[in-house]
Amino acid sequence: MDLSYSPEYEAFRTELRGFLEANRSQAPGHGGNGLAWQKLLIGNGYAARTIPQEYGGYGGEPDILKSRIIAEEFARAQLSPGLGGQGISMLVPTLLEVGSEDQKRQFIGPTLRGEMLWCQGYSEPNAGSDLAAVATKGVLEGDHWVINGQKIWTSTAHLAHWIFCLVRTEPDAPKHEGISFLLFDMKTPGIEIRPLVDMTGAANFNEVFFTDVRVPAHQIVGRRGEGWKVANAILRHERGSLADPNVMQSRLNALIDLMKAETLDGSRVIDNPVYRDRLMTIQGRVQALRCNDLRLLSAAVNRQSAPLAGMVVKLQGTELRHELEGFAVDVLGELGLLYGDTPRLRGGGSWQRDYMYFLGLIIGGGTSQIQKNIIAERGLDMPREPKPAKA
Amino acid sequence: MEFGLSEEQVMLQDSLARFLAGTGGLERTRTFAAGKDRRAPDVLQGLAELGVTGLIIPEVHGGVGLSLLDAALAAEQLGRFVAPSPFAATAVMAPLALIRAGDAGQQATWLPKLASGAVVAGVALSEITGARDGAGVEARDGRLYGRAQFVVDYEADLYVVADRARGLHLVAADAPGLTRTDFRTIDASRPTGELVFDGVVAEPLKAGDAPAAVRAMIDAGRVMLAADTLGAAQEMLDQAVAYAKGRVQFGRAIASFQAVKHMCAEMAASLEPCRALVWYAGHALDHLPEEASVMACHAKAHLSEVGTFVARTATEVHGGMGFTDLVGLHYWFKRIGFNRQVLGGPQVVRAEAAALQGLVA
Ligand SMILES: Cc1cc2nc3c(=O)[nH]c(=O)nc-3n(C[C@H](O)[C@H](O)[C@H](O)COP(=O)(O)OP(=O)(O)OC[C@H]3O[C@@H](n4cnc5c(N)ncnc54)[C@H](O)[C@@H]3O)c2cc1C
Ligand SMILES: Cc1cc2nc3c(=O)[nH]c(=O)nc-3n(C[C@H](O)[C@H](O)[C@H](O)COP(=O)(O)OP(=O)(O)OC[C@H]3O[C@@H](n4cnc5c(N)ncnc54)[C@H](O)[C@@H]3O)c2cc1C
């Protein structure tokens, strides 16, 4: 057990701190522009670090510890770590793994630079947890796929330039072998986007309807019928990223500040032992997840395996975050109900909003119940759920 | 950067597990619980031969000179096998008292005997983590007065006693003026009781900073109890999963019912991060002094909560059988219950965690 970093990494950290200090004014939220900031970060190897230069990345060697240091230092400096979103976090890794050379050259660079925004067209009204039941149809006519059907809960579809989409192209194949992974332009004729308002009041996701949408045949990732495999390669990425314990730690620190600032009958909430006990309970659980994260990091660096430790992150992380935000609402009491443009609002309404938003993340990206199935079946080797009849 | 167990640490756990399984495991604990003997010398002897009693004692004093994390890994195995053996006090807290606050003569006299298992030391400081029934010990003119309850590793030859001012003292179990009263608790694997001091002549440990030593003893003791719970809870989960796979009702293994799968998944999901928490808290005791006390509190409180949840749920997975003495699951249930209260229940420990962070006005 050794939690120190070697001099090489300490030097890397020092250099990064210097960079962040020197360039703070160029960061978004500090006077800078998001796209220019992203370019600066890629140029210095602090974003798209391991993505080859020919595809628009920095071309660094994969180094888990450096990635970790980058994440830590940006969080510490409270500066944007560059662009995110489903294109960068999900599509780029997929293309790197299974995309064709042309696809890598065409899509990765503009996606990394923020010129090309993507949405993820997986879920359908009748294919949520049972994602492999997707029914949106794709028929090859000449050199085009003709697509008809509907997606739902498609986050950022109203902003996206392109979509990566699961489409049933082999109606006669078994359920999991009849799906293809297609990429297409959201401006293609026949696409209709209807915003869906979520419980936070925002319309971040949408319903997306396809009527005879024509997509060039070569815009398929992997082969026909391999879409399920392609999609699964990155679902794992998504699940881990929904519950970053370092973000949880900063949220916990903000909660402690809140408890010191807010009063109840003239006394600080932090001085009330009942609230304090609950705070310490949550802090203990956050610490457990942070230690678990450290274990996963170390296992990845040292090529050891800790499968169960990885499987529990999405379930534990999203549920704890929801609880943490809900407790902050309790700390505020009636003030915690304030929401939107209103007098006496605290934290811009973020506690109440995140309380609701994280309920969304308990559901999205594989529900808690699906996570428990995975833990029981793959982690504890218990019998699999009965497979439903062939779609 | 490495946050995982070394090969040596894995070997330590494996050899300890082999030994404890060889003693008969649960069956050994059952005979211990049923018998009149308050000690299991065969178990203690075996642990001494493996170096477990001298794990953190320096080699010059006949120990192995390993870390407190190694001690936590040993505690985890003891919990896993509900071993009828002293450990947290005799192998960890008492040696720490001697190392941190004893003089050279006291160290040379006692550490080798603790390492070899020739002497078992109990620790009486429960009044510092929370006094019940008005208990507490005072030191006046080299003599001790008062009462200490719930002595850790109570069945001992020697006691390390903390007085109300956090001074530390050595007292022989047969010292004149010392009265021992055995308690019976739910946990039959680790006897406890109270000591009454009526002007007992005691030998102070005053070469070092005794209050700091008391703090270190409490921190380490809490991590050991947390690790013991980790081992016990993991064992209960493993047994529940195995039982569910074998038990058939309604023509199916009950492991195929989603309600049962989800009970097991919830246990695994809450327990798995506990492993890393115990490692971290154990590592912090030796290497991260600013974090050690708070992390020890979190390990103790969080493992108590998760342990309690697993103890209940694993029992439920066993149905009516879990409630019986036949499968003996209750030995682990009670072990976890004991670890929860001793050296401070979760509410007490969380209050302390808040105070240590300056969150209490
Ligand atoms: C905030 C948010 C953002 C999202 N963004 C996107 C996006 O960008 N792109 C996209 O494609 N999708 C997105 N989704 C959709 C998301 O992936 C689905 O909502 C999710 O997979 C659950 O599917 P469902 O809503 O159809 O619920 P259902 O599958 O109908 O589930 C309903 C309930 O039944 C339970 N259940 C279902 N099957 C089982 C089973 N086998 N065992 C036990 N319990 C079961 C579930 O756990 C749940 O409690 C998003 C969802 C949310 C909430
Ligand atoms: C204190 C006590 C007193 C009792 N007294 C009597 C008595 O006087 N007379 C008498 O005849 N019996 C008595 N019983 C027996 C009692 O009725 C059974 O223990 C109980 O019905 C459970 O059955 P089981 O023990 O076989 O558990 P199992 O049926 O094997 O259940 C084991 C686990 O699997 C779960 N499980 C089983 N089937 C399903 C399913 N279909 N879906 C989801 N989960 C499932 C259970 O909930 C449980 O968690 C007593 C039991 C106890 C604990």
mmCIF file of C-alpha atoms in Angstrom, chain A residues 154-270:
data_model
loop_
_atom_site.group_PDB
_atom_site.id
_atom_site.type_symbol
_atom_site.label_atom_id
_atom_site.label_comp_id
_atom_site.label_asym_id
_atom_site.label_seq_id
_atom_site.Cartn_x
_atom_site.Cartn_y
_atom_site.Cartn_z
ATOM 1 C CA THR A 154 -32.931 11.215 -26.028
ATOM 2 C CA SER A 155 -30.820 13.700 -24.058
ATOM 3 C CA THR A 156 -29.693 16.823 -25.949
ATOM 4 C CA ALA A 157 -31.292 15.692 -29.240
ATOM 5 C CA HIS A 158 -32.493 19.303 -29.704
ATOM 6 C CA LEU A 159 -28.879 20.531 -29.638
ATOM 7 C CA ALA A 160 -27.133 17.650 -31.352
ATOM 8 C CA HIS A 161 -25.758 17.789 -34.884
ATOM 9 C CA TRP A 162 -25.613 14.010 -35.212
ATOM 10 C CA ILE A 163 -27.042 10.921 -33.539
ATOM 11 C CA PHE A 164 -25.627 7.461 -32.843
ATOM 12 C CA CYS A 165 -28.553 5.174 -33.015
ATOM 13 C CA LEU A 166 -29.580 1.548 -32.486
ATOM 14 C CA VAL A 167 -31.765 0.328 -35.339
ATOM 15 C CA ARG A 168 -33.236 -3.105 -36.057
ATOM 16 C CA THR A 169 -31.915 -4.032 -39.479
ATOM 17 C CA GLU A 170 -32.233 -7.829 -39.347
ATOM 18 C CA PRO A 171 -35.857 -8.534 -38.394
ATOM 19 C CA ASP A 172 -35.437 -12.289 -38.748
ATOM 20 C CA ALA A 173 -32.307 -12.631 -36.609
ATOM 21 C CA PRO A 174 -32.449 -13.369 -32.857
ATOM 22 C CA LYS A 175 -33.181 -10.286 -30.764
ATOM 23 C CA HIS A 176 -29.580 -9.398 -29.857
ATOM 24 C CA GLU A 177 -28.225 -10.128 -33.328
ATOM 25 C CA GLY A 178 -30.605 -8.041 -35.379
ATOM 26 C CA ILE A 179 -29.474 -4.564 -34.375
ATOM 27 C CA SER A 180 -27.077 -2.198 -36.172
ATOM 28 C CA PHE A 181 -25.265 0.878 -34.873
ATOM 29 C CA LEU A 182 -25.851 3.787 -37.280
ATOM 30 C CA LEU A 183 -24.597 7.383 -37.352
ATOM 31 C CA PHE A 184 -26.524 10.148 -39.027
ATOM 32 C CA ASP A 185 -27.059 13.867 -39.349
ATOM 33 C CA MET A 186 -29.941 15.268 -37.291
ATOM 34 C CA LYS A 187 -30.781 17.568 -40.219
ATOM 35 C CA THR A 188 -31.641 14.623 -42.449
ATOM 36 C CA PRO A 189 -35.219 15.028 -43.739
ATOM 37 C CA GLY A 190 -37.812 12.967 -41.851
ATOM 38 C CA ILE A 191 -36.529 13.609 -38.300
ATOM 39 C CA GLU A 192 -38.881 15.284 -35.867
ATOM 40 C CA ILE A 193 -37.782 16.267 -32.376
ATOM 41 C CA ARG A 194 -40.313 16.888 -29.627
ATOM 42 C CA PRO A 195 -38.936 18.159 -26.321
ATOM 43 C CA LEU A 196 -39.818 16.175 -23.195
ATOM 44 C CA VAL A 197 -39.977 18.199 -20.013
ATOM 45 C CA ASP A 198 -38.502 16.302 -17.073
ATOM 46 C CA MET A 199 -39.405 16.644 -13.389
ATOM 47 C CA THR A 200 -36.786 19.326 -12.804
ATOM 48 C CA GLY A 201 -38.689 21.509 -15.261
ATOM 49 C CA ALA A 202 -35.975 21.384 -17.890
ATOM 50 C CA ALA A 203 -36.366 19.854 -21.325
ATOM 51 C CA ASN A 204 -33.009 18.142 -21.621
ATOM 52 C CA PHE A 205 -34.350 15.090 -23.321
ATOM 53 C CA ASN A 206 -36.704 14.514 -26.203
ATOM 54 C CA GLU A 207 -38.819 12.213 -28.240
ATOM 55 C CA VAL A 208 -37.328 11.709 -31.682
ATOM 56 C CA PHE A 209 -39.445 10.418 -34.569
ATOM 57 C CA PHE A 210 -38.049 8.986 -37.804
ATOM 58 C CA THR A 211 -40.113 8.882 -40.997
ATOM 59 C CA ASP A 212 -38.306 7.485 -44.052
ATOM 60 C CA VAL A 213 -35.009 8.929 -42.909
ATOM 61 C CA ARG A 214 -32.371 8.073 -45.543
ATOM 62 C CA VAL A 215 -28.888 7.316 -44.180
ATOM 63 C CA PRO A 216 -25.910 6.456 -46.423
ATOM 64 C CA ALA A 217 -25.140 2.729 -46.074
ATOM 65 C CA HIS A 218 -21.528 3.225 -45.026
ATOM 66 C CA GLN A 219 -22.545 5.165 -41.873
ATOM 67 C CA ILE A 220 -22.698 1.951 -39.882
ATOM 68 C CA VAL A 221 -20.247 1.164 -37.087
ATOM 69 C CA GLY A 222 -19.249 -2.478 -37.027
ATOM 70 C CA ARG A 223 -21.100 -4.873 -39.266
ATOM 71 C CA ARG A 224 -24.826 -5.387 -39.806
ATOM 72 C CA GLY A 225 -26.353 -7.071 -36.773
ATOM 73 C CA GLU A 226 -23.398 -6.236 -34.524
ATOM 74 C CA GLY A 227 -24.953 -3.112 -33.010
ATOM 75 C CA TRP A 228 -25.664 -4.736 -29.654
ATOM 76 C CA LYS A 229 -22.012 -5.635 -29.177
ATOM 77 C CA VAL A 230 -20.892 -2.177 -30.281
ATOM 78 C CA ALA A 231 -23.290 -0.471 -27.859
ATOM 79 C CA ASN A 232 -22.352 -2.694 -24.965
ATOM 80 C CA ALA A 233 -18.678 -1.954 -25.310
ATOM 81 C CA ILE A 234 -19.379 1.560 -24.030
ATOM 82 C CA LEU A 235 -22.410 1.222 -21.754
ATOM 83 C CA ARG A 236 -19.899 0.312 -19.095
ATOM 84 C CA HIS A 237 -18.104 3.650 -19.603
ATOM 85 C CA GLU A 238 -21.350 5.501 -19.107
ATOM 86 C CA ARG A 239 -22.304 3.706 -15.906
ATOM 87 C CA GLY A 240 -19.080 4.528 -14.130
ATOM 88 C CA SER A 241 -19.128 8.164 -15.189
ATOM 89 C CA LEU A 242 -22.575 8.879 -13.738
ATOM 90 C CA ALA A 243 -21.339 8.652 -10.164
ATOM 91 C CA ASP A 244 -17.926 10.269 -9.766
ATOM 92 C CA PRO A 245 -17.035 10.143 -6.058
ATOM 93 C CA ASN A 246 -14.769 13.174 -6.389
ATOM 94 C CA VAL A 247 -17.706 15.259 -7.525
ATOM 95 C CA MET A 248 -19.642 13.812 -4.600
ATOM 96 C CA GLN A 249 -16.887 14.976 -2.272
ATOM 97 C CA SER A 250 -17.136 18.579 -3.487
ATOM 98 C CA ARG A 251 -20.883 18.422 -3.115
ATOM 99 C CA LEU A 252 -20.435 17.177 0.449
ATOM 100 C CA ASN A 253 -18.101 20.083 1.204
ATOM 101 C CA ALA A 254 -20.737 22.467 -0.139
ATOM 102 C CA LEU A 255 -23.294 20.756 2.109
ATOM 103 C CA ILE A 256 -21.098 21.320 5.167
ATOM 104 C CA ASP A 257 -20.766 25.002 4.230
ATOM 105 C CA LEU A 258 -24.529 25.175 3.860
ATOM 106 C CA MET A 259 -25.049 23.703 7.330
ATOM 107 C CA LYS A 260 -22.666 26.259 8.789
ATOM 108 C CA ALA A 261 -24.424 29.143 7.051
ATOM 109 C CA GLU A 262 -28.079 28.206 7.590
ATOM 110 C CA THR A 263 -29.828 28.771 10.898
ATOM 111 C CA LEU A 264 -32.802 27.183 12.594
ATOM 112 C CA ASP A 265 -34.342 29.125 15.506
ATOM 113 C CA GLY A 266 -31.250 31.275 15.495
ATOM 114 C CA SER A 267 -28.727 28.453 15.799
ATOM 115 C CA ARG A 268 -26.581 27.104 13.005
ATOM 116 C CA VAL A 269 -27.943 23.864 11.578
ATOM 117 C CA ILE A 270 -24.502 22.281 11.996
#
